[in-house]
Amino acid sequence: MPGNLTLAGLKDKAERGEIDTVIVAMVDMQGRLIGKRFHVQNFLDTAHAETHCCNYLLTVDIDMEPVPGYKAASWSKGYGDFTIVPDMETLRVIPWLPATALVLCDVTDHHHHPQPHSPRQILKRQVDRLAEKGMKPFMASELEFYLFDETYESAAEMGFVNLKTTNGYIEDYGILATTKVEDTMRAMRNGLHGAGIIVENSKGEWGAGQEEMNVRYAEAVAMADDHSVMKNGMKEIAFLQGKAITFMAKYALDRAGNSCHVHQSLWSMDGKPLFLDESAPSGMSALMRSYMAGLLTHAREITLFLAPYINSYKRFQQTGTFAPTKAVWSHDNRTAGFRLVGDGSKAIRVECRIGGADLNPYLAFAAMLAAGQSGIEQKLELEEAFSGDAYGSSGVREVPKTLREAIEAARNSDMLKSAFGEEVLEHYIHAAEWEQYEYDRRITDWELKRGFERS
Ligand code: ADP
């Protein structure tokens, strides 16, 4: 891809004056890019090997509040540094910023031992477990978002209500409606392509002002890297055009939520699609059936990593909105949490539709791969496919409807304890409990409107 760089390529571009800045970033617990901007000369001289950041970065909430109670870092341990080590495979040009390149990092201690609670490390661990079995996971995450004719500042001044979306009507697959946002969407597609991400397409979605960006599936860590660069990049491109964009799972009661559907398949190390068995019904191999059975069996336990915030669960509250409320599987049926796609072909895969666009891709992919692998290890039998409208069905596995319910399911998961390690799981349970605590003590506009006069 045009945007991918090697260190030698970066050196050439620096000498020609084409790059003067390198963003050196890690991904935090929320999936955001966090790091420093280096002068390219300093990056070439030293920072390509490592740099340092305060270790509180993997113990803060979305507000950068140093959350008490973590074992990994705390006031009593003095909040020291950890090391972040650039992964040169991720070095790329960022075409929408002047003369800028970007590299993603692994988070380690000072001796370059990985920090187990770093999201990238958590995903790598699941990929390594699969590699031991001779398998390689491929994923694709589709990101939905709303685009506003507002800046982030004007949106904040308006208290985030009555915001003007770029379209006033539902624009699902609409060409005319998306022509109206093409300045921004074209800049995004071409910008991401220039940053080494294989863009497939963008399209209008099932909300007024809602868009989707689709990119080519890739090996799991590379896809999570692309996802993080995309999300940050699309916000930057919108900002540069005086627009705001949100990936919140549900920003308004009367608008469809923002999903992040994740397509997944396993391949042999030499590139054979292990989910395909042409002689089996629907072309699903026995391996695929037990992987999917694992996803279903553990769906409630992993929802915390598909829906990490209080707001994430607002997306599941309404039926008939394309956000699934049931963890069942189906043939090409968008009311179910899991959908079989590409039956009988090399592209056979399972799509998980439960996650919101607010998920951290490393954690979500890791949780799904852990669940699927558990299905493979136990040779679980796949239940019958669901057919009909899953929203109205009773007696089938429900997706947790609140963060509190999801925390309980994750906390009691022996599968997650053994796949992630108990300390790592505890770290993320603690983050979720803090999110719940922060919410529980707030007084919302809804309560004031209902109760101020009448209670
Ligand atoms: P849909 O619109 O029905 O969700 P698409 O054909 O647009 O389906 O594909 C969705 C995503 O699935 C794309 O990002 C594509 O790259 C990805 N994909 C295709 N084949 C595979 C596969 N074998 N494994 C994982 N993802 C895949």
Coordinates of C-alpha atoms in Angstrom, one line a residue, residues 23-218:
I23 CA 3.5 10.6 15.8
V24 CA 4.6 7.8 18.2
A25 CA 1.4 6.3 19.7
M26 CA 0.2 3.5 21.9
V27 CA -3.5 2.5 22.2
D28 CA -5.1 3.0 25.5
M29 CA -7.9 1.1 27.3
Q30 CA -10.5 3.1 25.4
G31 CA -8.9 2.3 22.1
R32 CA -7.6 5.9 21.6
L33 CA -4.2 6.8 20.2
I34 CA -2.0 8.3 22.9
G35 CA 1.6 9.4 22.6
K36 CA 4.0 12.1 21.4
R37 CA 5.0 13.9 18.2
F38 CA 8.7 13.6 17.4
H39 CA 10.8 15.7 15.1
V40 CA 11.7 13.1 12.4
Q41 CA 15.4 13.5 13.0
N42 CA 15.0 12.6 16.7
F43 CA 12.8 9.6 15.7
L44 CA 15.5 8.4 13.2
D45 CA 18.3 9.0 15.8
T46 CA 16.7 7.4 18.9
A47 CA 13.0 7.3 19.3
H48 CA 12.5 4.6 16.7
A49 CA 13.9 2.2 19.4
E50 CA 11.7 3.3 22.3
T51 CA 10.2 6.2 24.2
H52 CA 8.5 6.6 27.6
C53 CA 5.1 7.6 28.9
C54 CA 3.5 7.8 32.4
N55 CA 2.2 4.4 33.3
Y56 CA -1.1 5.9 34.5
L57 CA -2.2 5.8 30.8
L58 CA -3.5 2.3 31.2
T59 CA -5.3 3.2 34.4
V60 CA -7.3 6.3 33.5
D61 CA -10.9 6.7 32.4
I62 CA -12.1 8.5 29.3
D63 CA -11.7 11.8 31.2
M64 CA -8.0 11.0 32.0
E65 CA -9.0 10.7 35.7
P66 CA -6.4 8.6 37.5
V67 CA -8.8 5.9 38.7
P68 CA -7.9 4.6 42.2
G69 CA -7.7 0.8 43.0
Y70 CA -5.6 -0.6 40.1
K71 CA -2.8 -3.0 40.8
A72 CA -0.8 -2.0 37.7
A73 CA -0.3 1.7 38.7
S74 CA -1.4 3.9 41.5
W75 CA -0.6 7.0 43.6
S76 CA 1.0 4.6 46.2
K77 CA 3.3 3.1 43.5
G78 CA 4.2 6.7 42.4
Y79 CA 2.9 6.5 38.8
G80 CA 6.2 5.8 37.2
D81 CA 6.9 5.3 33.5
F82 CA 6.5 2.5 31.1
T83 CA 8.3 2.1 27.8
I84 CA 6.5 2.2 24.4
V85 CA 8.3 0.4 21.6
P86 CA 7.5 1.3 18.0
D87 CA 6.3 -1.6 15.8
M88 CA 7.9 -0.7 12.5
E89 CA 5.3 -2.8 10.6
T90 CA 2.8 -0.1 11.5
L91 CA 4.9 2.9 10.3
R92 CA 2.9 4.9 7.7
V93 CA 2.3 8.3 6.2
I94 CA -0.6 10.3 7.5
P95 CA -1.6 12.2 4.4
W96 CA -4.3 14.5 6.0
L97 CA -1.7 16.0 8.3
P98 CA 1.2 18.1 6.9
A99 CA 4.5 16.2 6.5
T100 CA 3.5 13.6 9.2
A101 CA 4.1 9.9 9.7
L102 CA 2.7 7.7 12.5
V103 CA 3.9 4.5 14.2
L104 CA 2.0 2.4 16.7
C105 CA 3.8 0.9 19.8
D106 CA 3.7 -2.0 22.1
V107 CA 3.7 -1.1 25.8
T108 CA 6.4 -2.8 27.8
D109 CA 8.4 -2.4 31.1
H110 CA 11.9 -0.9 30.9
H111 CA 13.3 -4.2 29.8
H112 CA 10.9 -4.5 26.9
H113 CA 8.7 -7.2 28.6
P114 CA 5.2 -6.7 27.4
Q115 CA 2.7 -5.2 29.8
P116 CA 0.0 -7.8 30.0
H117 CA -2.9 -5.3 30.5
S118 CA -2.1 -3.4 27.3
P119 CA -4.9 -3.9 24.8
R120 CA -2.5 -4.7 21.9
Q121 CA -0.7 -7.3 24.1
I122 CA -4.1 -8.9 25.1
L123 CA -4.9 -9.4 21.5
K124 CA -1.4 -10.7 20.6
R125 CA -1.8 -13.3 23.3
Q126 CA -5.0 -14.7 21.7
V127 CA -3.4 -14.6 18.3
D128 CA -0.4 -16.5 19.7
R129 CA -2.6 -19.2 21.3
L130 CA -4.2 -19.7 17.8
A131 CA -0.8 -19.8 16.1
E132 CA 0.1 -22.7 18.5
K133 CA -2.8 -24.6 16.9
G134 CA -1.6 -23.7 13.4
M135 CA -4.4 -21.0 12.8
K136 CA -4.4 -17.3 11.9
P137 CA -7.4 -15.1 12.6
F138 CA -8.6 -12.6 10.1
M139 CA -11.1 -9.8 11.0
A140 CA -12.8 -6.9 9.5
S141 CA -14.5 -4.2 11.6
E142 CA -17.1 -1.9 10.0
L143 CA -17.4 1.4 11.7
E144 CA -20.6 3.5 11.8
F145 CA -20.7 7.1 12.9
Y146 CA -22.8 10.3 12.7
L147 CA -21.5 13.3 10.9
F148 CA -22.6 16.8 12.1
D149 CA -22.6 20.2 10.6
E150 CA -21.2 21.4 13.9
T151 CA -17.7 21.7 15.3
Y152 CA -16.9 19.8 18.5
E153 CA -16.8 23.2 20.2
S154 CA -20.3 24.3 18.9
A155 CA -21.7 20.9 19.9
A156 CA -20.3 21.3 23.4
E157 CA -21.8 24.8 23.6
M158 CA -25.2 23.4 22.7
G159 CA -24.9 20.8 25.4
F160 CA -24.9 18.1 22.7
V161 CA -28.7 18.5 22.1
N162 CA -30.4 19.5 18.8
L163 CA -27.2 19.1 16.9
K164 CA -27.5 19.5 13.1
T165 CA -26.6 16.3 11.3
T166 CA -25.3 16.5 7.8
N167 CA -28.5 14.9 6.4
G168 CA -32.0 15.4 7.8
Y169 CA -33.4 12.0 6.7
I170 CA -32.4 8.3 6.9
E171 CA -29.8 7.8 4.2
D172 CA -29.3 4.0 4.1
Y173 CA -27.4 3.2 0.9
G174 CA -28.6 6.6 -0.5
I175 CA -26.5 8.0 -3.3
L176 CA -28.0 11.5 -3.4
A177 CA -27.8 11.9 0.4
T178 CA -24.2 10.7 0.5
T179 CA -23.3 13.0 -2.4
K180 CA -24.1 15.8 0.1
V181 CA -21.3 14.6 2.4
E182 CA -19.0 13.5 -0.3
D183 CA -16.4 16.2 0.4
T184 CA -15.8 14.7 3.8
M185 CA -16.3 11.0 2.9
R186 CA -14.0 11.2 -0.1
A187 CA -11.3 12.9 2.0
M188 CA -11.7 10.0 4.5
R189 CA -11.5 7.2 1.9
N190 CA -8.6 8.7 0.1
G191 CA -6.8 9.8 3.3
L192 CA -7.1 6.3 4.8
H193 CA -5.9 4.7 1.5
G194 CA -2.9 7.0 1.6
A195 CA -2.3 5.8 5.2
G196 CA -1.9 2.2 4.0
I197 CA -5.5 1.1 4.9
I198 CA -7.3 -0.9 2.2
V199 CA -10.6 1.0 2.0
E200 CA -13.5 -1.0 0.4
N201 CA -16.3 1.5 0.5
S202 CA -18.3 4.0 2.5
K203 CA -22.1 4.2 2.5
G204 CA -25.0 6.0 4.1
E205 CA -26.5 4.2 7.1
W206 CA -29.9 3.8 8.8
G207 CA -29.9 7.2 10.6
A208 CA -30.0 10.8 9.4
G209 CA -26.4 11.9 9.0
Q210 CA -25.1 8.3 9.7
E211 CA -22.3 6.9 7.6
E212 CA -20.3 3.7 7.5
M213 CA -16.7 3.0 6.5
N214 CA -15.7 -0.5 5.3
V215 CA -12.2 -1.7 4.9
R216 CA -10.6 -4.9 3.7
Y217 CA -10.3 -7.7 6.3
A218 CA -6.8 -8.2 7.6

